């Protein structure tokens, strides 16, 4: 008997995605991706149990090494609609040596919560993510905001960021989850967003981009094509963006010279 918290697959999906059961209402089951930021529903009869051994453990990709002693790295504010994903994301930031402050906030509450957090923490980089999904695969509705589970909340939260700091290089915004409304997120102020192809992103993809920007010097533009190709699922896009790391100088010399 399948129960809440179990790992399952959907019989008819070709992508072999593994989900965790979020809740069950009679024969209707809400599922969330175990490693992808996708939320969906299925019928109980269409689910097949699976085990933790079937979940692929993906190593975090390496990013360019920087002299951590010589720079103040960019600070990340990470808002996540999934509490489990948030814990994993914060662990990944620590592995990259990036300072990150994280909050679990349901997607629908992000627009009202983010302004206070921006003023409280004054971050260099903001990540706005959680779960999302296209409600219909009808291609004629791809630009219909009502066809997305949570994109409208990500867009509103991004707008709040741009009210706070309009300049794209003063505050770097990374927004979206699986299948999110990419064009609307970019048009409303995101530097990076998902998903141009309306495909799934890995839970670590926004973290990888944020860490790369946090470690890139402020006098350099990040190498966008390399940054995007370094993500795990490679389904995000973005704009030319400056790094957020600042070199430390002492008495007219950088700390590299001491």
PDB file of C-alpha atoms in Angstrom:
ATOM      1  CA  UNK A   1       0.000   0.000   0.000  1.00  0.00           C
ATOM      2  CA  UNK A   2       1.445   3.371  -1.058  1.00  0.00           C
ATOM      3  CA  UNK A   3       1.433   5.988   1.704  1.00  0.00           C
ATOM      4  CA  UNK A   4       2.575   9.583   2.288  1.00  0.00           C
ATOM      5  CA  UNK A   5       6.375   9.846   2.178  1.00  0.00           C
ATOM      6  CA  UNK A   6       6.883   6.864  -0.122  1.00  0.00           C
ATOM      7  CA  UNK A   7       9.069   7.040  -3.219  1.00  0.00           C
ATOM      8  CA  UNK A   8       7.211   6.201  -6.430  1.00  0.00           C
ATOM      9  CA  UNK A   9       7.300   6.371 -10.208  1.00  0.00           C
ATOM     10  CA  UNK A  10       4.385   7.084 -12.544  1.00  0.00           C
ATOM     11  CA  UNK A  11       3.802   4.104 -14.828  1.00  0.00           C
ATOM     12  CA  UNK A  12       3.347   6.023 -18.058  1.00  0.00           C
ATOM     13  CA  UNK A  13       6.107   8.638 -17.736  1.00  0.00           C
ATOM     14  CA  UNK A  14       8.971   8.067 -20.138  1.00  0.00           C
ATOM     15  CA  UNK A  15      11.498  10.170 -18.187  1.00  0.00           C
ATOM     16  CA  UNK A  16      11.637   7.741 -15.228  1.00  0.00           C
ATOM     17  CA  UNK A  17      11.363  10.583 -12.692  1.00  0.00           C
ATOM     18  CA  UNK A  18      11.205   9.513  -9.046  1.00  0.00           C
ATOM     19  CA  UNK A  19       8.653  11.301  -6.860  1.00  0.00           C
ATOM     20  CA  UNK A  20       7.835  11.392  -3.166  1.00  0.00           C
ATOM     21  CA  UNK A  21       4.178  11.181  -2.133  1.00  0.00           C
ATOM     22  CA  UNK A  22       3.152  14.519  -0.630  1.00  0.00           C
ATOM     23  CA  UNK A  23      -0.456  13.726   0.255  1.00  0.00           C
ATOM     24  CA  UNK A  24      -3.268  11.361  -0.761  1.00  0.00           C
ATOM     25  CA  UNK A  25      -6.925  12.306  -1.241  1.00  0.00           C
ATOM     26  CA  UNK A  26      -8.938   9.200  -2.081  1.00  0.00           C
ATOM     27  CA  UNK A  27      -7.401   8.041  -5.387  1.00  0.00           C
ATOM     28  CA  UNK A  28      -5.709  11.389  -6.174  1.00  0.00           C
ATOM     29  CA  UNK A  29      -2.081  11.757  -5.116  1.00  0.00           C
ATOM     30  CA  UNK A  30       0.084  14.895  -5.027  1.00  0.00           C
ATOM     31  CA  UNK A  31       3.708  14.163  -5.857  1.00  0.00           C
ATOM     32  CA  UNK A  32       6.911  16.184  -5.671  1.00  0.00           C
ATOM     33  CA  UNK A  33      10.118  15.316  -7.439  1.00  0.00           C
ATOM     34  CA  UNK A  34      12.782  13.781  -5.245  1.00  0.00           C
ATOM     35  CA  UNK A  35      15.591  15.646  -7.043  1.00  0.00           C
ATOM     36  CA  UNK A  36      13.734  17.828  -9.562  1.00  0.00           C
ATOM     37  CA  UNK A  37      11.651  20.870  -8.696  1.00  0.00           C
ATOM     38  CA  UNK A  38       8.379  19.491 -10.090  1.00  0.00           C
ATOM     39  CA  UNK A  39       4.988  19.220  -8.388  1.00  0.00           C
ATOM     40  CA  UNK A  40       2.252  17.129 -10.008  1.00  0.00           C
ATOM     41  CA  UNK A  41      -0.756  14.916  -9.341  1.00  0.00           C
ATOM     42  CA  UNK A  42      -1.479  11.348 -10.342  1.00  0.00           C
ATOM     43  CA  UNK A  43      -3.986   8.601  -9.754  1.00  0.00           C
ATOM     44  CA  UNK A  44      -3.014   6.116  -7.077  1.00  0.00           C
ATOM     45  CA  UNK A  45      -3.456   3.231  -9.508  1.00  0.00           C
ATOM     46  CA  UNK A  46      -0.829   4.745 -11.839  1.00  0.00           C
ATOM     47  CA  UNK A  47       1.968   4.669  -9.266  1.00  0.00           C
ATOM     48  CA  UNK A  48       4.714   2.107  -8.835  1.00  0.00           C
ATOM     49  CA  UNK A  49       6.730   1.921  -5.578  1.00  0.00           C
ATOM     50  CA  UNK A  50      10.493   2.355  -5.792  1.00  0.00           C
ATOM     51  CA  UNK A  51      13.392   2.495  -3.360  1.00  0.00           C
ATOM     52  CA  UNK A  52      15.980   5.039  -2.306  1.00  0.00           C
ATOM     53  CA  UNK A  53      18.582   2.957  -4.146  1.00  0.00           C
ATOM     54  CA  UNK A  54      16.945   4.002  -7.427  1.00  0.00           C
ATOM     55  CA  UNK A  55      17.538   7.714  -6.744  1.00  0.00           C
ATOM     56  CA  UNK A  56      20.654   8.809  -8.579  1.00  0.00           C
ATOM     57  CA  UNK A  57      23.135  10.608  -6.357  1.00  0.00           C
ATOM     58  CA  UNK A  58      24.523  13.482  -8.410  1.00  0.00           C
ATOM     59  CA  UNK A  59      27.811  15.059  -7.390  1.00  0.00           C
ATOM     60  CA  UNK A  60      27.915  18.842  -7.357  1.00  0.00           C
ATOM     61  CA  UNK A  61      29.868  20.064 -10.397  1.00  0.00           C
ATOM     62  CA  UNK A  62      33.094  21.918  -9.775  1.00  0.00           C
ATOM     63  CA  UNK A  63      33.107  25.663 -10.349  1.00  0.00           C
ATOM     64  CA  UNK A  64      36.119  27.866 -10.978  1.00  0.00           C
ATOM     65  CA  UNK A  65      38.375  28.022  -7.950  1.00  0.00           C
ATOM     66  CA  UNK A  66      38.883  31.479  -6.496  1.00  0.00           C
ATOM     67  CA  UNK A  67      41.274  32.749  -3.855  1.00  0.00           C
ATOM     68  CA  UNK A  68      38.858  32.722  -0.927  1.00  0.00           C
ATOM     69  CA  UNK A  69      41.335  34.539   1.336  1.00  0.00           C
ATOM     70  CA  UNK A  70      41.538  37.487  -1.028  1.00  0.00           C
ATOM     71  CA  UNK A  71      37.864  38.184  -1.579  1.00  0.00           C
ATOM     72  CA  UNK A  72      34.586  38.860   0.121  1.00  0.00           C
ATOM     73  CA  UNK A  73      32.174  36.547  -1.661  1.00  0.00           C
ATOM     74  CA  UNK A  74      28.682  37.549  -2.692  1.00  0.00           C
ATOM     75  CA  UNK A  75      25.969  36.820  -0.115  1.00  0.00           C
ATOM     76  CA  UNK A  76      22.959  34.721  -1.146  1.00  0.00           C
ATOM     77  CA  UNK A  77      19.380  34.958   0.120  1.00  0.00           C
ATOM     78  CA  UNK A  78      17.657  31.690  -0.821  1.00  0.00           C
ATOM     79  CA  UNK A  79      13.852  31.374  -0.660  1.00  0.00           C
ATOM     80  CA  UNK A  80      12.601  27.831  -1.178  1.00  0.00           C
ATOM     81  CA  UNK A  81       9.084  26.411  -1.335  1.00  0.00           C
ATOM     82  CA  UNK A  82      10.381  23.013  -0.260  1.00  0.00           C
ATOM     83  CA  UNK A  83      11.808  22.600   3.241  1.00  0.00           C
ATOM     84  CA  UNK A  84      13.723  19.415   2.406  1.00  0.00           C
ATOM     85  CA  UNK A  85      15.248  20.992  -0.716  1.00  0.00           C
ATOM     86  CA  UNK A  86      16.226  24.065   1.292  1.00  0.00           C
ATOM     87  CA  UNK A  87      18.302  21.973   3.702  1.00  0.00           C
ATOM     88  CA  UNK A  88      20.044  20.277   0.771  1.00  0.00           C
ATOM     89  CA  UNK A  89      20.617  23.630  -0.941  1.00  0.00           C
ATOM     90  CA  UNK A  90      22.197  25.192   2.161  1.00  0.00           C
ATOM     91  CA  UNK A  91      24.504  22.203   2.485  1.00  0.00           C
ATOM     92  CA  UNK A  92      25.544  22.675  -1.165  1.00  0.00           C
ATOM     93  CA  UNK A  93      26.320  26.364  -0.585  1.00  0.00           C
ATOM     94  CA  UNK A  94      28.576  25.358   2.307  1.00  0.00           C
ATOM     95  CA  UNK A  95      30.385  22.916   0.034  1.00  0.00           C
ATOM     96  CA  UNK A  96      31.026  25.767  -2.402  1.00  0.00           C
ATOM     97  CA  UNK A  97      32.180  28.048   0.420  1.00  0.00           C
ATOM     98  CA  UNK A  98      29.391  30.557  -0.223  1.00  0.00           C
ATOM     99  CA  UNK A  99      27.535  32.400   2.541  1.00  0.00           C
ATOM    100  CA  UNK A 100      23.811  31.739   2.138  1.00  0.00           C
ATOM    101  CA  UNK A 101      20.799  32.552   4.288  1.00  0.00           C
ATOM    102  CA  UNK A 102      17.811  30.341   3.592  1.00  0.00           C
ATOM    103  CA  UNK A 103      14.100  30.470   4.331  1.00  0.00           C
ATOM    104  CA  UNK A 104      11.402  27.896   3.726  1.00  0.00           C
ATOM    105  CA  UNK A 105       8.436  29.886   2.410  1.00  0.00           C
ATOM    106  CA  UNK A 106       5.508  28.377   0.465  1.00  0.00           C
ATOM    107  CA  UNK A 107       5.501  29.781  -3.073  1.00  0.00           C
ATOM    108  CA  UNK A 108       2.230  31.695  -2.647  1.00  0.00           C
ATOM    109  CA  UNK A 109       3.684  33.611   0.316  1.00  0.00           C
ATOM    110  CA  UNK A 110       6.962  34.612  -1.325  1.00  0.00           C
ATOM    111  CA  UNK A 111       5.758  37.945  -2.806  1.00  0.00           C
ATOM    112  CA  UNK A 112       4.585  39.232   0.577  1.00  0.00           C
ATOM    113  CA  UNK A 113       7.584  37.912   2.513  1.00  0.00           C
ATOM    114  CA  UNK A 114      10.529  38.875   0.320  1.00  0.00           C
ATOM    115  CA  UNK A 115      10.623  42.638   0.863  1.00  0.00           C
ATOM    116  CA  UNK A 116      11.230  42.303   4.603  1.00  0.00           C
ATOM    117  CA  UNK A 117      13.966  39.737   3.997  1.00  0.00           C
ATOM    118  CA  UNK A 118      15.698  41.920   1.408  1.00  0.00           C
ATOM    119  CA  UNK A 119      15.907  44.812   3.859  1.00  0.00           C
ATOM    120  CA  UNK A 120      16.945  42.537   6.718  1.00  0.00           C
ATOM    121  CA  UNK A 121      19.815  40.812   4.894  1.00  0.00           C
ATOM    122  CA  UNK A 122      20.779  43.149   2.006  1.00  0.00           C
ATOM    123  CA  UNK A 123      21.921  40.228  -0.203  1.00  0.00           C
ATOM    124  CA  UNK A 124      23.965  40.384  -3.386  1.00  0.00           C
ATOM    125  CA  UNK A 125      22.110  37.439  -4.916  1.00  0.00           C
ATOM    126  CA  UNK A 126      18.536  36.223  -4.427  1.00  0.00           C
ATOM    127  CA  UNK A 127      17.279  32.747  -5.315  1.00  0.00           C
ATOM    128  CA  UNK A 128      13.494  32.358  -5.605  1.00  0.00           C
ATOM    129  CA  UNK A 129      12.565  28.734  -6.159  1.00  0.00           C
ATOM    130  CA  UNK A 130      10.472  25.788  -5.038  1.00  0.00           C
ATOM    131  CA  UNK A 131       8.146  23.727  -7.201  1.00  0.00           C
ATOM    132  CA  UNK A 132       6.281  24.582 -10.396  1.00  0.00           C
ATOM    133  CA  UNK A 133       4.624  22.832 -13.345  1.00  0.00           C
ATOM    134  CA  UNK A 134       2.684  23.399 -16.520  1.00  0.00           C
ATOM    135  CA  UNK A 135      -0.946  22.536 -15.791  1.00  0.00           C
ATOM    136  CA  UNK A 136      -1.617  21.711 -19.436  1.00  0.00           C
ATOM    137  CA  UNK A 137       0.782  20.616 -22.167  1.00  0.00           C
ATOM    138  CA  UNK A 138      -1.311  22.466 -24.759  1.00  0.00           C
ATOM    139  CA  UNK A 139       1.338  24.492 -26.663  1.00  0.00           C
ATOM    140  CA  UNK A 140      -1.142  27.294 -27.335  1.00  0.00           C
ATOM    141  CA  UNK A 141      -1.144  28.021 -23.573  1.00  0.00           C
ATOM    142  CA  UNK A 142       2.619  28.238 -23.097  1.00  0.00           C
ATOM    143  CA  UNK A 143       2.393  32.040 -22.652  1.00  0.00           C
ATOM    144  CA  UNK A 144      -0.718  31.881 -20.441  1.00  0.00           C
ATOM    145  CA  UNK A 145       0.316  32.607 -16.843  1.00  0.00           C
ATOM    146  CA  UNK A 146      -2.766  30.795 -15.535  1.00  0.00           C
ATOM    147  CA  UNK A 147      -1.336  27.593 -17.040  1.00  0.00           C
ATOM    148  CA  UNK A 148       1.503  27.525 -14.482  1.00  0.00           C
ATOM    149  CA  UNK A 149       1.181  26.195 -10.944  1.00  0.00           C
ATOM    150  CA  UNK A 150       3.478  28.709  -9.207  1.00  0.00           C
ATOM    151  CA  UNK A 151       5.135  30.952 -11.823  1.00  0.00           C
ATOM    152  CA  UNK A 152       2.917  33.936 -10.943  1.00  0.00           C
ATOM    153  CA  UNK A 153       4.316  33.896  -7.385  1.00  0.00           C
ATOM    154  CA  UNK A 154       7.904  33.729  -8.621  1.00  0.00           C
ATOM    155  CA  UNK A 155       7.206  36.632 -10.997  1.00  0.00           C
ATOM    156  CA  UNK A 156       5.659  38.764  -8.235  1.00  0.00           C
ATOM    157  CA  UNK A 157       8.584  38.062  -5.914  1.00  0.00           C
ATOM    158  CA  UNK A 158      11.019  39.002  -8.704  1.00  0.00           C
ATOM    159  CA  UNK A 159       9.171  42.293  -9.191  1.00  0.00           C
ATOM    160  CA  UNK A 160       9.611  43.003  -5.474  1.00  0.00           C
ATOM    161  CA  UNK A 161      13.354  42.470  -5.875  1.00  0.00           C
ATOM    162  CA  UNK A 162      13.479  45.009  -8.687  1.00  0.00           C
ATOM    163  CA  UNK A 163      11.495  47.516  -6.653  1.00  0.00           C
ATOM    164  CA  UNK A 164      14.178  47.117  -4.009  1.00  0.00           C
ATOM    165  CA  UNK A 165      17.152  47.315  -6.427  1.00  0.00           C
ATOM    166  CA  UNK A 166      16.401  47.950 -10.113  1.00  0.00           C
ATOM    167  CA  UNK A 167      19.991  47.430 -11.347  1.00  0.00           C
ATOM    168  CA  UNK A 168      20.561  43.865 -12.562  1.00  0.00           C
ATOM    169  CA  UNK A 169      24.204  43.934 -11.440  1.00  0.00           C
ATOM    170  CA  UNK A 170      23.520  45.354  -7.954  1.00  0.00           C
ATOM    171  CA  UNK A 171      21.152  42.527  -7.091  1.00  0.00           C
ATOM    172  CA  UNK A 172      21.301  39.272  -9.052  1.00  0.00           C
ATOM    173  CA  UNK A 173      17.979  37.409  -9.153  1.00  0.00           C
ATOM    174  CA  UNK A 174      17.704  33.697  -9.982  1.00  0.00           C
ATOM    175  CA  UNK A 175      14.077  32.588 -10.209  1.00  0.00           C
ATOM    176  CA  UNK A 176      11.897  29.647 -11.135  1.00  0.00           C
ATOM    177  CA  UNK A 177      11.545  25.897 -10.789  1.00  0.00           C
ATOM    178  CA  UNK A 178      10.521  23.056 -13.104  1.00  0.00           C
ATOM    179  CA  UNK A 179       8.741  24.216 -16.272  1.00  0.00           C
ATOM    180  CA  UNK A 180       8.453  27.838 -15.048  1.00  0.00           C
ATOM    181  CA  UNK A 181       7.425  30.747 -17.312  1.00  0.00           C
ATOM    182  CA  UNK A 182      10.952  31.746 -18.343  1.00  0.00           C
ATOM    183  CA  UNK A 183      10.183  34.744 -20.571  1.00  0.00           C
ATOM    184  CA  UNK A 184       7.970  36.424 -17.965  1.00  0.00           C
ATOM    185  CA  UNK A 185      10.569  35.955 -15.237  1.00  0.00           C
ATOM    186  CA  UNK A 186      13.301  37.530 -17.385  1.00  0.00           C
ATOM    187  CA  UNK A 187      11.017  40.378 -18.517  1.00  0.00           C
ATOM    188  CA  UNK A 188      10.194  41.173 -14.888  1.00  0.00           C
ATOM    189  CA  UNK A 189      13.786  41.389 -13.721  1.00  0.00           C
ATOM    190  CA  UNK A 190      15.381  37.981 -13.239  1.00  0.00           C
ATOM    191  CA  UNK A 191      19.014  37.610 -14.334  1.00  0.00           C
ATOM    192  CA  UNK A 192      18.601  33.840 -14.609  1.00  0.00           C
ATOM    193  CA  UNK A 193      15.417  31.809 -14.804  1.00  0.00           C
ATOM    194  CA  UNK A 194      13.847  28.517 -15.746  1.00  0.00           C
ATOM    195  CA  UNK A 195      12.836  27.079 -18.025  1.00  0.00           C
ATOM    196  CA  UNK A 196      13.296  28.203 -21.654  1.00  0.00           C
ATOM    197  CA  UNK A 197      12.360  24.726 -22.882  1.00  0.00           C
ATOM    198  CA  UNK A 198       9.705  24.224 -20.160  1.00  0.00           C
ATOM    199  CA  UNK A 199      11.621  21.206 -18.926  1.00  0.00           C
ATOM    200  CA  UNK A 200      12.635  20.142 -15.437  1.00  0.00           C
ATOM    201  CA  UNK A 201      15.513  21.559 -13.426  1.00  0.00           C
ATOM    202  CA  UNK A 202      17.528  19.788 -10.749  1.00  0.00           C
ATOM    203  CA  UNK A 203      17.128  20.978  -7.177  1.00  0.00           C
ATOM    204  CA  UNK A 204      20.777  22.154  -7.200  1.00  0.00           C
ATOM    205  CA  UNK A 205      20.674  24.084 -10.517  1.00  0.00           C
ATOM    206  CA  UNK A 206      19.788  27.490  -8.980  1.00  0.00           C
ATOM    207  CA  UNK A 207      22.401  26.862  -6.259  1.00  0.00           C
ATOM    208  CA  UNK A 208      25.134  26.183  -8.832  1.00  0.00           C
ATOM    209  CA  UNK A 209      24.390  29.436 -10.695  1.00  0.00           C
ATOM    210  CA  UNK A 210      24.164  31.491  -7.484  1.00  0.00           C
ATOM    211  CA  UNK A 211      27.478  30.082  -6.224  1.00  0.00           C
ATOM    212  CA  UNK A 212      29.217  30.791  -9.523  1.00  0.00           C
ATOM    213  CA  UNK A 213      28.063  34.432  -9.429  1.00  0.00           C
ATOM    214  CA  UNK A 214      28.987  34.751  -5.737  1.00  0.00           C
ATOM    215  CA  UNK A 215      32.565  33.670  -6.496  1.00  0.00           C
ATOM    216  CA  UNK A 216      33.092  35.660  -9.713  1.00  0.00           C
ATOM    217  CA  UNK A 217      34.837  39.048  -9.200  1.00  0.00           C
ATOM    218  CA  UNK A 218      32.629  42.117  -9.467  1.00  0.00           C
ATOM    219  CA  UNK A 219      34.843  43.522 -12.245  1.00  0.00           C
ATOM    220  CA  UNK A 220      34.125  40.468 -14.448  1.00  0.00           C
ATOM    221  CA  UNK A 221      31.060  39.297 -16.296  1.00  0.00           C
ATOM    222  CA  UNK A 222      30.312  35.663 -15.590  1.00  0.00           C
ATOM    223  CA  UNK A 223      30.871  33.360 -18.558  1.00  0.00           C
ATOM    224  CA  UNK A 224      27.171  32.687 -19.001  1.00  0.00           C
ATOM    225  CA  UNK A 225      27.351  29.795 -21.444  1.00  0.00           C
ATOM    226  CA  UNK A 226      29.772  27.955 -19.177  1.00  0.00           C
ATOM    227  CA  UNK A 227      27.710  28.735 -16.071  1.00  0.00           C
ATOM    228  CA  UNK A 228      24.512  27.409 -17.656  1.00  0.00           C
ATOM    229  CA  UNK A 229      26.200  24.324 -19.086  1.00  0.00           C
ATOM    230  CA  UNK A 230      27.613  23.573 -15.619  1.00  0.00           C
ATOM    231  CA  UNK A 231      24.118  23.014 -14.201  1.00  0.00           C
ATOM    232  CA  UNK A 232      22.944  19.440 -13.822  1.00  0.00           C
ATOM    233  CA  UNK A 233      19.822  19.442 -16.017  1.00  0.00           C
ATOM    234  CA  UNK A 234      20.936  22.315 -18.293  1.00  0.00           C
ATOM    235  CA  UNK A 235      17.429  23.764 -18.569  1.00  0.00           C
ATOM    236  CA  UNK A 236      17.993  27.320 -17.313  1.00  0.00           C
ATOM    237  CA  UNK A 237      18.752  30.537 -19.177  1.00  0.00           C
ATOM    238  CA  UNK A 238      19.959  34.019 -18.350  1.00  0.00           C
ATOM    239  CA  UNK A 239      21.467  37.402 -19.147  1.00  0.00           C
ATOM    240  CA  UNK A 240      24.965  38.896 -19.039  1.00  0.00           C
ATOM    241  CA  UNK A 241      25.643  39.368 -15.330  1.00  0.00           C
ATOM    242  CA  UNK A 242      28.562  40.670 -13.267  1.00  0.00           C
ATOM    243  CA  UNK A 243      30.065  38.646 -10.453  1.00  0.00           C
ATOM    244  CA  UNK A 244      29.568  39.657  -6.828  1.00  0.00           C
ATOM    245  CA  UNK A 245      32.936  38.857  -5.194  1.00  0.00           C
ATOM    246  CA  UNK A 246      35.096  41.786  -4.091  1.00  0.00           C
ATOM    247  CA  UNK A 247      38.867  41.602  -3.703  1.00  0.00           C
ATOM    248  CA  UNK A 248      40.365  42.842  -0.444  1.00  0.00           C
ATOM    249  CA  UNK A 249      43.156  45.488  -0.619  1.00  0.00           C
ATOM    250  CA  UNK A 250      45.519  46.472   2.195  1.00  0.00           C
ATOM    251  CA  UNK A 251      47.607  49.640   2.091  1.00  0.00           C
ATOM    252  CA  UNK A 252      47.441  49.923  -1.680  1.00  0.00           C
ATOM    253  CA  UNK A 253      48.064  46.216  -2.240  1.00  0.00           C
ATOM    254  CA  UNK A 254      45.625  43.375  -2.706  1.00  0.00           C
ATOM    255  CA  UNK A 255      45.753  40.697  -0.028  1.00  0.00           C
ATOM    256  CA  UNK A 256      47.346  38.443  -2.687  1.00  0.00           C
ATOM    257  CA  UNK A 257      50.489  40.543  -2.394  1.00  0.00           C
ATOM    258  CA  UNK A 258      50.866  40.191   1.385  1.00  0.00           C
TER     259      UNK A 258
END
